[in-house]
Short mmCIF file of C-alpha atoms in Angstrom, two decimals:
data_model
loop_
_atom_site.label_atom_id
_atom_site.label_comp_id
_atom_site.label_asym_id
_atom_site.label_seq_id
_atom_site.Cartn_x
_atom_site.Cartn_y
_atom_site.Cartn_z
CA ILE A 1 120.98 68.12 -22.61
CA LYS A 2 117.44 66.82 -22.71
CA PRO A 3 114.97 67.53 -21.32
CA ASP A 4 115.67 71.27 -21.42
CA VAL A 5 113.55 72.01 -18.37
CA VAL A 6 110.68 70.39 -16.51
CA GLY A 7 107.42 71.76 -15.14
CA ASN A 8 105.12 70.68 -12.35
CA GLY A 9 102.39 68.39 -13.65
CA ALA A 10 101.40 66.56 -10.46
CA GLY A 11 98.19 67.43 -8.66
CA LEU A 12 97.59 70.80 -10.32
CA TYR A 13 94.33 72.55 -9.44
CA SER A 14 92.91 73.67 -12.75
CA PRO A 15 89.74 74.36 -14.74
CA THR A 16 88.16 71.23 -16.20
CA SER A 17 85.82 70.64 -19.14
CA SER A 18 82.93 69.30 -17.08
CA GLY A 19 81.34 72.73 -16.58
CA ASP A 20 81.82 76.47 -17.01
CA ALA A 21 82.82 76.85 -13.36
CA ALA A 22 84.35 73.42 -12.81
CA TYR A 23 87.77 72.88 -11.26
CA GLY A 24 89.68 69.76 -10.34
CA SER A 25 93.08 68.34 -9.50
CA LEU A 26 94.78 66.77 -12.50
CA SER A 27 98.18 65.24 -13.24
CA GLY A 28 100.27 64.36 -16.26
CA THR A 29 102.03 65.93 -19.22
CA SER A 30 98.70 67.55 -20.15
CA MET A 31 99.21 69.72 -17.06
CA ALA A 32 103.00 70.15 -17.18
CA SER A 33 103.05 71.30 -20.82
CA PRO A 34 100.52 74.17 -20.52
CA ASN A 35 102.20 75.14 -17.24
CA VAL A 36 105.51 75.71 -19.05
CA VAL A 37 103.98 77.16 -22.24
CA GLY A 38 101.82 79.59 -20.27
CA THR A 39 104.83 80.69 -18.25
CA ALA A 40 106.86 81.24 -21.43
CA THR A 41 104.04 83.31 -22.96
CA LEU A 42 103.80 85.53 -19.88
CA ILE A 43 107.59 85.98 -19.85
CA VAL A 44 107.50 87.10 -23.50
CA GLU A 45 104.78 89.63 -22.66
CA HIS A 46 106.72 90.87 -19.64
CA TYR A 47 109.86 91.17 -21.78
CA GLN A 48 107.97 93.33 -24.28
CA ASP A 49 106.59 95.54 -21.50
CA THR A 50 109.88 95.83 -19.61
CA CYS A 51 112.21 96.29 -22.58
CA PRO A 52 110.16 98.51 -24.95
CA ILE A 53 113.17 99.38 -27.11
CA ARG A 54 113.62 95.72 -28.00
CA PRO A 55 111.46 93.61 -30.30
CA THR A 56 109.79 90.41 -29.24
CA PRO A 57 112.50 88.09 -27.91
CA ARG A 58 113.84 85.40 -30.19
CA SER A 59 112.79 81.86 -29.38
CA ALA A 60 116.33 81.11 -28.17
CA THR A 61 116.10 84.11 -25.84
CA THR A 62 112.86 82.91 -24.26
CA LYS A 63 114.28 79.41 -23.91
CA GLY A 64 117.47 80.85 -22.45
CA ILE A 65 115.57 82.88 -19.85
CA LEU A 66 113.66 79.81 -18.65
CA ILE A 67 116.88 77.79 -18.44
CA HIS A 68 118.94 80.58 -16.87
CA THR A 69 116.41 81.03 -14.04
CA ALA A 70 115.27 77.42 -13.56
CA PHE A 71 115.25 75.94 -10.05
CA ASP A 72 117.99 73.32 -9.91
CA ALA A 73 116.70 69.81 -9.17
CA GLY A 74 118.34 66.40 -9.04
CA ASN A 75 122.11 66.43 -9.40
CA VAL A 76 123.85 69.79 -9.04
CA GLY A 77 123.83 71.48 -12.43
CA PRO A 78 122.03 70.02 -15.45
CA ASP A 79 121.19 66.33 -15.63
CA TYR A 80 119.31 63.90 -17.86
CA VAL A 81 116.29 63.71 -15.54
CA TYR A 82 115.41 67.37 -14.82
CA GLY A 83 117.42 69.05 -17.57
CA TRP A 84 118.43 72.50 -16.35
CA GLY A 85 115.79 72.37 -13.62
CA VAL A 86 112.18 73.21 -12.82
CA VAL A 87 110.71 76.27 -14.57
CA ASP A 88 110.49 79.11 -12.04
CA ALA A 89 108.09 81.80 -13.32
CA ALA A 90 108.80 84.25 -10.50
CA ALA A 91 112.57 83.99 -10.95
CA ALA A 92 112.25 84.40 -14.72
CA ALA A 93 110.04 87.48 -14.39
CA SER A 94 112.34 89.04 -11.79
CA PHE A 95 115.35 88.44 -14.02
CA VAL A 96 113.64 90.17 -16.96
CA SER A 97 112.68 93.09 -14.71
CA ARG A 98 116.26 93.52 -13.51
CA ALA A 99 117.69 93.17 -17.02
CA GLY A 100 115.34 95.84 -18.37
CA GLY A 101 115.76 98.30 -15.53
CA VAL A 102 118.15 101.11 -14.74
CA GLY A 103 121.54 100.26 -13.19
CA GLN A 104 121.32 96.70 -14.38
CA ARG A 105 123.00 93.89 -12.54
CA ASP A 106 121.48 91.33 -14.88
CA PHE A 107 121.63 91.43 -18.67
CA VAL A 108 119.99 89.97 -21.77
CA GLN A 109 121.74 90.53 -25.08
CA GLU A 110 120.75 89.29 -28.52
CA ASN A 111 123.75 89.27 -30.81
CA THR A 112 125.10 87.64 -33.96
CA TYR A 113 128.35 85.71 -34.03
CA SER A 114 130.11 86.05 -37.36
CA GLY A 115 133.35 84.11 -37.04
CA ASN A 116 135.54 86.17 -34.71
CA GLU A 117 135.73 85.79 -30.96
CA GLN A 118 133.48 88.19 -29.04
CA THR A 119 134.10 89.35 -25.48
CA PHE A 120 132.07 91.11 -22.80
CA VAL A 121 133.65 92.59 -19.66
CA LEU A 122 131.93 92.87 -16.30
CA VAL A 123 132.88 93.55 -12.70
CA SER A 124 131.78 91.33 -9.82
CA ASP A 125 131.90 92.41 -6.20
CA GLY A 126 132.00 88.75 -5.18
CA SER A 127 128.80 88.95 -3.17
CA ARG A 128 126.78 86.49 -5.25
CA PRO A 129 127.34 83.81 -7.90
CA LEU A 130 128.20 84.83 -11.45
CA LYS A 131 126.21 83.03 -14.12
CA ALA A 132 126.38 83.34 -17.92
CA THR A 133 124.14 81.38 -20.30
CA ILE A 134 124.24 81.30 -24.10
CA ALA A 135 121.43 79.82 -26.22
CA TRP A 136 120.99 79.61 -29.97
CA THR A 137 118.71 77.96 -32.51
CA ASP A 138 121.06 75.57 -34.27
CA PRO A 139 120.46 74.96 -38.01
CA ALA A 140 118.99 71.63 -39.04
CA GLY A 141 121.67 69.02 -39.64
CA PRO A 142 121.78 66.03 -41.99
CA LEU A 143 119.31 63.18 -41.57
CA GLN A 144 120.61 60.76 -38.97
CA PRO A 145 120.70 56.96 -39.31
CA ASN A 146 117.92 54.92 -37.74
CA ALA A 147 119.63 54.14 -34.45
CA LEU A 148 118.33 54.09 -30.88
CA ASP A 149 119.78 56.82 -28.64
CA ASP A 150 122.80 57.41 -30.86
CA PRO A 151 125.19 59.52 -28.72
CA THR A 152 126.96 61.07 -31.71
CA SER A 153 126.87 64.87 -31.52
CA VAL A 154 124.64 66.45 -34.20
CA LEU A 155 125.52 70.07 -33.40
CA VAL A 156 125.96 72.10 -36.60
CA ASN A 157 127.17 75.49 -35.33
CA ASP A 158 129.38 74.86 -32.31
CA LEU A 159 129.57 78.08 -30.30
CA ASP A 160 131.81 78.03 -27.24
CA LEU A 161 131.30 79.95 -24.01
CA TRP A 162 133.93 80.44 -21.31
CA VAL A 163 134.86 83.04 -18.71
CA THR A 164 138.25 84.30 -17.58
CA GLY A 165 139.07 86.41 -14.56
CA PRO A 166 140.35 86.15 -11.00
CA GLY A 167 141.03 82.49 -10.35
CA GLY A 168 141.67 81.53 -13.97
CA SER A 169 139.39 80.13 -16.68
CA TYR A 170 135.87 78.85 -16.08
CA PHE A 171 134.16 76.32 -18.37
CA PRO A 172 130.50 75.41 -18.99
CA TRP A 173 128.62 72.44 -17.63
CA THR A 174 128.97 69.18 -19.58
CA LEU A 175 127.34 65.79 -19.16
CA ASN A 176 128.66 62.36 -20.15
CA PRO A 177 126.09 60.50 -22.31
CA ASN A 178 128.03 57.28 -21.76
CA ASN A 179 127.47 57.62 -18.00
CA PRO A 180 124.15 59.48 -17.80
CA SER A 181 123.72 59.24 -14.02
CA SER A 182 127.04 60.93 -13.26
CA PRO A 183 126.88 64.61 -12.20
CA ALA A 184 127.71 67.38 -14.66
CA VAL A 185 131.23 68.78 -14.56
CA ARG A 186 132.81 72.14 -15.42
CA THR A 187 136.22 71.09 -16.67
CA ALA A 188 136.18 71.50 -20.47
CA ALA A 189 134.44 73.11 -23.43
CA ASN A 190 130.97 71.90 -24.43
CA HIS A 191 130.76 70.56 -28.00
CA ARG A 192 127.35 68.87 -27.76
CA ASP A 193 124.67 71.36 -26.70
CA ASN A 194 123.13 74.54 -28.11
CA VAL A 195 122.73 75.89 -24.60
CA GLU A 196 125.85 76.42 -22.52
CA GLN A 197 126.16 77.86 -19.04
CA VAL A 198 129.13 78.95 -16.94
CA LEU A 199 128.40 79.22 -13.22
CA ILE A 200 130.97 80.58 -10.79
CA ASP A 201 129.51 79.78 -7.38
CA ALA A 202 131.76 82.02 -5.29
CA PRO A 203 133.56 84.51 -7.54
CA PHE A 204 136.44 86.63 -6.35
CA SER A 205 135.80 90.34 -6.60
CA GLY A 206 137.28 91.75 -9.77
CA THR A 207 136.93 92.00 -13.53
CA TYR A 208 135.73 89.04 -15.59
CA THR A 209 135.64 88.56 -19.35
CA ILE A 210 132.96 86.46 -21.02
CA HIS A 211 134.25 84.87 -24.23
CA ILE A 212 132.20 83.58 -27.15
CA GLY A 213 134.08 81.65 -29.81
CA ARG A 214 133.61 78.65 -32.04
CA THR A 215 134.90 75.20 -32.87
CA GLY A 216 135.19 74.25 -36.54
CA ALA A 217 134.81 76.28 -39.70
CA ALA A 218 133.54 79.86 -39.55
CA PHE A 219 129.78 80.44 -39.51
CA THR A 220 127.22 83.14 -38.73
CA GLN A 221 124.83 82.44 -35.86
CA GLU A 222 122.32 84.52 -33.90
CA TYR A 223 122.41 83.88 -30.15
CA ALA A 224 121.15 85.13 -26.82
CA LEU A 225 123.49 85.84 -23.91
CA LEU A 226 122.09 86.06 -20.38
CA ILE A 227 124.18 87.23 -17.45
CA SER A 228 123.50 87.37 -13.71
#
C-alpha cells in the first residue's frame, strides 16, 4: 500500500529563508515532507520519555505508530491516494502515552517471529473499536525487471495477522492493484504488504486472540505490534 501516509503540505505557515524573522505561507512536498519527518522525530522522543525501560523504537515501530493513528481519508480504510491516512501527531502522541502508562488499554510490542505462530489474548468490553496493526522491515528482495507499475508481489517475509473471537475470524485490509479505485476489503489474508491492520469497528464484548503467522517457508523477522 503506497503511499504509506500523507501529510499536509498546502498553505503551511512556516519560517522562510528571506530573513531571520521571516515567515510565509508555502505549499508542496517541501512542506509535507518536513511536516511528517518532524512529527516522527517528536514521536520517537516522546516514546523514549514515556517508555524509559525500552530502547529507541525500531523504524518499523515508528512507522507503525504513524499508520496506526493516522486520520482516515478518502475511501474507508487504506487506499492508493492517501495510503493509511493523514498523519495525526496528537493521536500518535496520545497513543504512545496510553501505551506507556499504567493500566494500559493500548499497547506497543516489539517482538521477533521465528517460525511458529504467536498469539496474544485481550479482553474487549465492546465500547470502542478494536484495532491491531503489525509492521516490519522486510528484507531486500531480488532485483526486479524493468517494468512500469508491475503488480507482482515482492514481499520476502510474508507475516500474516488475523484476529479470532466473538463473531468469528477477522482479516486485515487488502487492496486490489488491478482495480485501484475500489475500496479496501477485509475478507482474506494479506500477502502483499509489510504493514497489516485488522480493524473491528463494533466488537462484541469478550476475549479476542491476535494471531501472527506466516505464509511460505520459515523465517525469522523482527516486527512491531500495535493494539488499541
